[in-house]
Every structure is written in structure tokens, then in C-alpha cells.
Tab-separated table of C-alpha atoms in Angstrom:
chain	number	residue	atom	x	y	z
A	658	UNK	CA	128.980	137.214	86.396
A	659	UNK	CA	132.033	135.176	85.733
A	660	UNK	CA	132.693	134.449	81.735
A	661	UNK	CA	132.146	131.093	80.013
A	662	UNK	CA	134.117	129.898	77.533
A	663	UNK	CA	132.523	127.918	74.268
A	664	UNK	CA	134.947	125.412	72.171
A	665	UNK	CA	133.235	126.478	68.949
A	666	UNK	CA	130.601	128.434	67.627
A	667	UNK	CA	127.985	125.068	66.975
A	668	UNK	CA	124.614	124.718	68.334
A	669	UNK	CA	125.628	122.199	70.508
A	670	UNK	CA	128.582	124.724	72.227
A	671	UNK	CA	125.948	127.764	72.782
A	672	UNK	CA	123.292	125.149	74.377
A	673	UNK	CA	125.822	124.109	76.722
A	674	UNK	CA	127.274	127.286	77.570
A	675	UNK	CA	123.359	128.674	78.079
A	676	UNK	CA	122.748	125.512	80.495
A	677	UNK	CA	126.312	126.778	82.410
A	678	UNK	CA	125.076	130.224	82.204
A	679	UNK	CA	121.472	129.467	83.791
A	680	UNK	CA	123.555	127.361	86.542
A	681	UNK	CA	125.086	130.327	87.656
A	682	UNK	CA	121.607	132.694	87.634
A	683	UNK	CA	119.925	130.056	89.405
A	684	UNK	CA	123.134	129.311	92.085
A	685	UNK	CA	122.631	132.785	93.110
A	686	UNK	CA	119.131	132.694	93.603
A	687	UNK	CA	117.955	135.242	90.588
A	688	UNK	CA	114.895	134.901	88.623
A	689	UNK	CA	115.911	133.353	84.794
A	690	UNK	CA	114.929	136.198	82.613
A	691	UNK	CA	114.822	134.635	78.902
A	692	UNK	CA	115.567	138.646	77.493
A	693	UNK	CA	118.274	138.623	79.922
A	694	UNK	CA	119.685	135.811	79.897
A	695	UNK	CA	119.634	136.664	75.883
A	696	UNK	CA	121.911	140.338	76.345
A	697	UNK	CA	124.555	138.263	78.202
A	698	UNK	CA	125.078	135.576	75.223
A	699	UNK	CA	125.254	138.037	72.812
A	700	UNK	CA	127.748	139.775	74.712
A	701	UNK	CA	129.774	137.084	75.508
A	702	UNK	CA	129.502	134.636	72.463
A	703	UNK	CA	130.911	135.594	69.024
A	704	UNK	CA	127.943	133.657	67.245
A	705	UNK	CA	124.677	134.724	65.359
A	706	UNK	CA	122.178	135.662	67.478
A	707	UNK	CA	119.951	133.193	65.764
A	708	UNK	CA	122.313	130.574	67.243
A	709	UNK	CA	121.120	131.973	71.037
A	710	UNK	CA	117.832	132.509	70.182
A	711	UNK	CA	117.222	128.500	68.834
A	712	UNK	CA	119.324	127.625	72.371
A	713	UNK	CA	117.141	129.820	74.603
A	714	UNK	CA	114.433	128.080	72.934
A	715	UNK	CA	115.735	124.512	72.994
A	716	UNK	CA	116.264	124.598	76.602
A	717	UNK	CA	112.202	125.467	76.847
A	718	UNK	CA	111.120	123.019	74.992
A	719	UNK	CA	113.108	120.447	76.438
A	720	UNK	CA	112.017	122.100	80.207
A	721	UNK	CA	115.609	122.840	81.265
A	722	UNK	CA	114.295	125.996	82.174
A	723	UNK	CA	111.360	127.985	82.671
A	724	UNK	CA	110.823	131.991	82.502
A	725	UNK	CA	110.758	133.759	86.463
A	726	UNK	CA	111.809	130.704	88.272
A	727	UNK	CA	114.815	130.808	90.346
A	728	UNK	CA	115.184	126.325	89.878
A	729	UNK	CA	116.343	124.627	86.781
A	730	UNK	CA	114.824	120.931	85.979
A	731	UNK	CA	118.031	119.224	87.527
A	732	UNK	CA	117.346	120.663	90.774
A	733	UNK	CA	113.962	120.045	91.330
A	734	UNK	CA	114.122	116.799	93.222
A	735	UNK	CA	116.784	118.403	95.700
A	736	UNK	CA	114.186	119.744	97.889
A	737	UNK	CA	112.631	117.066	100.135
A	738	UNK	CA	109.299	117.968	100.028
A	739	UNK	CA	109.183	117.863	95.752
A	740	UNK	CA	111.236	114.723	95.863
A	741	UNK	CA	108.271	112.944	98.616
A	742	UNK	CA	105.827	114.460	96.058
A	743	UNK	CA	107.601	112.646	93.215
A	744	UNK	CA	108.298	109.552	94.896
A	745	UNK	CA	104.399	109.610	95.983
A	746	UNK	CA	103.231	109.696	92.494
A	747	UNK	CA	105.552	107.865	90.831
A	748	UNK	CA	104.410	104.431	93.291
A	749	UNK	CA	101.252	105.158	92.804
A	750	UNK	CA	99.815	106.379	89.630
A	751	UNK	CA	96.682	107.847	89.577
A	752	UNK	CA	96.961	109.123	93.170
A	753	UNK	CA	94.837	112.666	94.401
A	754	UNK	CA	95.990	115.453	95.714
A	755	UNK	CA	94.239	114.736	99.237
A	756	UNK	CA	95.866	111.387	99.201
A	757	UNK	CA	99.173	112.983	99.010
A	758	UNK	CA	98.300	115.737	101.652
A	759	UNK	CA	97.053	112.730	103.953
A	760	UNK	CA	100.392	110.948	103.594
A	761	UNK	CA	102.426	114.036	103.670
A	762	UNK	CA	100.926	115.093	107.075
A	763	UNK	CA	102.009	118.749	105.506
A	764	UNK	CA	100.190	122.496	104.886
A	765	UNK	CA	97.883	122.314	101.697
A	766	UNK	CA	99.570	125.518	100.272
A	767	UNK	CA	103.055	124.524	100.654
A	768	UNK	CA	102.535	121.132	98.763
A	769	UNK	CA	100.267	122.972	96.412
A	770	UNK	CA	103.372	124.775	95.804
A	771	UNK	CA	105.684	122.496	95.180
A	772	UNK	CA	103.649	120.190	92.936
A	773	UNK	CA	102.820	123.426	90.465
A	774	UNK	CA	106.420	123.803	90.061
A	775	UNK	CA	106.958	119.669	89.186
A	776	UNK	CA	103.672	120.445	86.995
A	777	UNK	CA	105.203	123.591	85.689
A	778	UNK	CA	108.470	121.468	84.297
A	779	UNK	CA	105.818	118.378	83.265
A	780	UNK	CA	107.583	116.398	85.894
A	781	UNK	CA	104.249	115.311	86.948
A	782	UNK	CA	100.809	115.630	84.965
A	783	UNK	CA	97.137	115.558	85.786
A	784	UNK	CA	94.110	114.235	84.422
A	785	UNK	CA	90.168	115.043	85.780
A	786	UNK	CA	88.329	112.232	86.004
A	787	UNK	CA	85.859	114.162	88.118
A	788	UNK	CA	84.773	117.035	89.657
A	789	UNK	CA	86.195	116.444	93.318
A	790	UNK	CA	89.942	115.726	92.143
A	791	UNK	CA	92.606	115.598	89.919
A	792	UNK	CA	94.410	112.146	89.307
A	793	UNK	CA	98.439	112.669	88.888
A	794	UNK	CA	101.098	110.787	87.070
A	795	UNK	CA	104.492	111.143	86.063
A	796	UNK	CA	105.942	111.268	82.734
A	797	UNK	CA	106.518	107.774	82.295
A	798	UNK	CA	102.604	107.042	82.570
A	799	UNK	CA	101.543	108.735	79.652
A	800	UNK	CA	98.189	109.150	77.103
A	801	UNK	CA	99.826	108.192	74.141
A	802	UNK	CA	101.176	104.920	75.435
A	803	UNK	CA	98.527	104.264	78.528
A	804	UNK	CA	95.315	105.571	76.304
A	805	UNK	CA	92.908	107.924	78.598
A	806	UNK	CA	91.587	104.657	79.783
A	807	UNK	CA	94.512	103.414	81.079
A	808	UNK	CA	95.123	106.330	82.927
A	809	UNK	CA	91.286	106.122	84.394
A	810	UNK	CA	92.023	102.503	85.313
A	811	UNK	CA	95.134	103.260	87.642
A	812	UNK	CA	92.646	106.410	89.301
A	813	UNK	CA	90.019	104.218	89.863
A	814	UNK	CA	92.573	101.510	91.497
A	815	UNK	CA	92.976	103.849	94.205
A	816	UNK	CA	89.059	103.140	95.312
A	817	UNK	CA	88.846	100.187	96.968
A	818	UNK	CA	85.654	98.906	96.191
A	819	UNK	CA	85.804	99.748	92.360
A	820	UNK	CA	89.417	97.497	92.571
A	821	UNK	CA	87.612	94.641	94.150
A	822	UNK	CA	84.805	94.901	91.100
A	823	UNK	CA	87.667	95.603	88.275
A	824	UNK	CA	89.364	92.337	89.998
A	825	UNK	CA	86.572	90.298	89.468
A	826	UNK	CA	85.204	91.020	86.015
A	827	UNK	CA	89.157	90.709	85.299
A	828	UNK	CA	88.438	86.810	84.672
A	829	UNK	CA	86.064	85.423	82.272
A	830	UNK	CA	82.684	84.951	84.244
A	831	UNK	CA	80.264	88.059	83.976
A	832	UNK	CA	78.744	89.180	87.242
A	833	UNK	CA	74.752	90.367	88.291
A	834	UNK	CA	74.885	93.791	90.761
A	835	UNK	CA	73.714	91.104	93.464
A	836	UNK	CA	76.404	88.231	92.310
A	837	UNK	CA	79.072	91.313	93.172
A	838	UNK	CA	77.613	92.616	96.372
A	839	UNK	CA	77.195	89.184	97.939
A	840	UNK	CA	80.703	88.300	96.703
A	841	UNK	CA	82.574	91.564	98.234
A	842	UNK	CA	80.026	91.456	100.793
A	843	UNK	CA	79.026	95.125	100.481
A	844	UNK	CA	75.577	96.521	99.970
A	845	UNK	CA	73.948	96.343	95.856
A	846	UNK	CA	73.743	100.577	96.209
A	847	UNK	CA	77.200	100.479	96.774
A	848	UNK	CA	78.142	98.137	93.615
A	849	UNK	CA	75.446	99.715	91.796
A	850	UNK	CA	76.828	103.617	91.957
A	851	UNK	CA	80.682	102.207	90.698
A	852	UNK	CA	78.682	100.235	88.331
A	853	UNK	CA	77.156	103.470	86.751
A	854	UNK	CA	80.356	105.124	86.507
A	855	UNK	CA	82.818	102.376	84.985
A	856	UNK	CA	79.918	101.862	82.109
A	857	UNK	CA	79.817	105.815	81.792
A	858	UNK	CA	83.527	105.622	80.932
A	859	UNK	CA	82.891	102.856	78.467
A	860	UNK	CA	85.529	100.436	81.148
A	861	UNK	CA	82.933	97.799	81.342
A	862	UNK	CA	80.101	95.895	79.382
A	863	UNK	CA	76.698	94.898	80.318
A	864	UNK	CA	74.460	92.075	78.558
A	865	UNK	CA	70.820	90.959	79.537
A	866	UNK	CA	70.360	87.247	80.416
A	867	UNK	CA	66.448	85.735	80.838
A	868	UNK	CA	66.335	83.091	83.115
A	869	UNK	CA	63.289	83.267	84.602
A	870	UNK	CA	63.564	87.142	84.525
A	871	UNK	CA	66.101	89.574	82.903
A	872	UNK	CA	69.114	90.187	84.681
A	873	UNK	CA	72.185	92.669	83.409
A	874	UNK	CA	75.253	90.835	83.637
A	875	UNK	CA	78.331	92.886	83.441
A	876	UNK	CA	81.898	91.695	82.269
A	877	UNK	CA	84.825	93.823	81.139
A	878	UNK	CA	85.754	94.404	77.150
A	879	UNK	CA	89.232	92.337	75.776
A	880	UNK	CA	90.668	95.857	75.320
A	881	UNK	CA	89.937	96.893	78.959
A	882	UNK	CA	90.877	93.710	80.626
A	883	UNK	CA	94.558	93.791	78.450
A	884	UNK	CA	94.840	97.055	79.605
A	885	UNK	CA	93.461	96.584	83.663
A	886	UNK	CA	96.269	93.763	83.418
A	887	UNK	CA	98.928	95.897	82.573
A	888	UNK	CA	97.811	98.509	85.319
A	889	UNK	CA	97.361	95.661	87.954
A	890	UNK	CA	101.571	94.444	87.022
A	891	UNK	CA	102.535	97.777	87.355
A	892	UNK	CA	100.966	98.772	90.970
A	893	UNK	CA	102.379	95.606	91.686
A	894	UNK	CA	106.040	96.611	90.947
A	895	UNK	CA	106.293	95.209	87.553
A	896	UNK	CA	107.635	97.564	85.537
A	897	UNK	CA	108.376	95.493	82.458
């Protein structure tokens, strides 16, 4: 393996000459070995070994690289089938597995494969909502900024019929099981069974009206409707 030169002995010179150094492993199709890729940067670099061991590190934590894979970050997206995987999730947040295979038109195992190794570099991230499916999302559509019910809102957005209810509680009237099923003209067992789950995940509210006999009126939380807002602009294209 051909030499390469660092400027200077700073951390900044031994990350970069690690990155140049895991270029050339990777352009020649070898596994990165972290304990190998250490002997060569002592060998070549005149600096403390601490020095190498903080870059090695630096380049894990910040998912340059990851231990037994041939592909760096940077050259993830340069196979097709990864980058339709990306581009899949990244439109629609939220979106399953199966959707993507449906789409794709491809093998389960190859796409299987390719998404671990997006997941492996946190390219793309998961959440289970439920037992049948994991919902996927990028990195720009995280917990910290999105909250866990954020994220639930853009899974659910994906089922039609849950959209249609989220859509309509969005405004400021609350809704009976039969006021929804007569409006999206599907059947009250149908309403009912979303119903159950969005209350479940504390997304909606429910209060008990008498007028003439009780009836459970449903209507979404401030905090959920800000949020279902901000979902609804960004499946929309608005990124802002």
C-alpha cells in the first residue's frame, strides 16, 4: 500500500490521513480492520499512538467507517439499489419495509441487505410501532426534534383511513365514531379499530357529551394537532 504523507503531526493531519488510508482499503475491496488499519499508522506516522487511536475512534463515532465492511459512509449512496432505498425513505417518512419491497419490485434479501448496511452507518433508522413492521426514517427526522409522537404521526400517515381521521380531528370540531364513518363513508368497525389505537398512543382525546344519550366525541390534543401540522407540511414538500 502506497504511503501517505501528513503536513503535521495534529489531530486534524492523522484524521485525514486515516480517512485517505481507509480510501485506499476500501478501493481495493478489503475488509477495514480497525487493529489493522492501526499497525499501518503507527508505521507510517511519526505521532503518539494516542493520536491514531482518538482518529480510529473519531472516524467511528462520526460513522466514516465501520469494522469488516469493505464501504465507507461516502460511498454508500453509489450503489443504485441503497440510493432508491434512501430516496424511498427520505419522501416518505415513516414508510415499511413491505412498502419499499412493493415499490422496489426487488428480492426481500437483497434489499434487506442493503438497508442493514444504511442502518449500520445510521443513514436510516427505525422505530416499532407494532408488531407487523418497522417504520423507517432518515437522520433528518429524528426523536429529539420530532418527539416519538411525531415520528408515530408520519407512520400512521401512510394508512389511509387513519390520515382521513387525523385530517379531520385536525380542525376544531370533535367527531362521534358514527359522525366519522358517515363522513369518510367507511363502516363504524373500521373507524372504531384506528380509533382504539390513536387513543392507545395518547394521539387523540375523547370527551362524553349527553344529549339525549352519551356519546364519546373525539378531537385531537393542541400538542398533537401542532405537531400532525408539521408532519402534514412536510409530506407535502415543505421542508421549512
Amino acid at each position: 500500500m502506497s504511503k501517505v504523507q501528513v503536513s503535521s503531526t495534529n489531530d486534524n493531519s492523522v484524521y485525514t490521513y486515516l480517512v485517505e488510508l481507509c480510501r485506499e482499503i476500501t478501493s481495493s475491496n478489503q475488509l477495514i480492520k480497525l487493529d489493522r488499519l492501526y499497525r499501518i499508522a503507527r508505521r507510517e506516522l511519526d505521532v503518539d499512538s494516542k493520536c491514531i487511536i482518538q482518529g480510529i475512534q473519531q472516524l467511528q463515532d462520526n460513522l466514516v467507517i465501520r469494522q469488516n465492511s469493505r464501504l465507507m459512509r461516502e460511498d454508500l449512496l453509489d450503489n443504485e439499489t441503497r440510493r432508491e432505498i434512501y430516496a424511498l425513505v427520505k419522501l416518505n417518512p415513516g414508510i415499511t419495509f413491505n412498502a419499499i419491497r412493493k415499490r422496489m419490485g426487488r428480492g426481500t434479501k437483497v434489499l434487506l441487505w442493503h438497508l442493514e448496511v444504511l442502518q449500520e452507518f445510521d443513514c436510516i433508522h427505525s422505530m416499532s410501532f407494532d408488531r407487523k413492521s418497522n417504520a423507517l426514517f432518515t437522520r433528518d427526522i429524528a426523536k429529539g426534534e420530532w418527539e416519538e409522537t411525531g415520528l408515530y404521526l408520519f407512520f400512521m400517515y401512510h394508512n389511509e383511513t387513519t390520515k382521513q381521521i387525523l385530517d379531520l380531528l385536525h380542525g376544531d370540531k370533535s367527531f362521534s365514531v358514527k359522525e366519522l364513518a358517515r363522513v369518510m363513508e367507511v363502516t363504524r368497525q373500521a373507524v372504531d379499530y384506528q380509533l382504539k389505537q390513536l387513543l392507545e398512543r395518547g394521539i387523540i382525546d375523547h370527551f362524553t357529551e349527553k344529549v339525549g344519550r352519551r356519546v364519546r366525541r373525539y378531537f385531537l390534543p393542541r400538542r398533537v394537532k401542532h405537531l400532525y401540522a408539521k408532519v402534514k407540511r412536510w409530506m407535502l414538500g415543505d421542508r421549512t
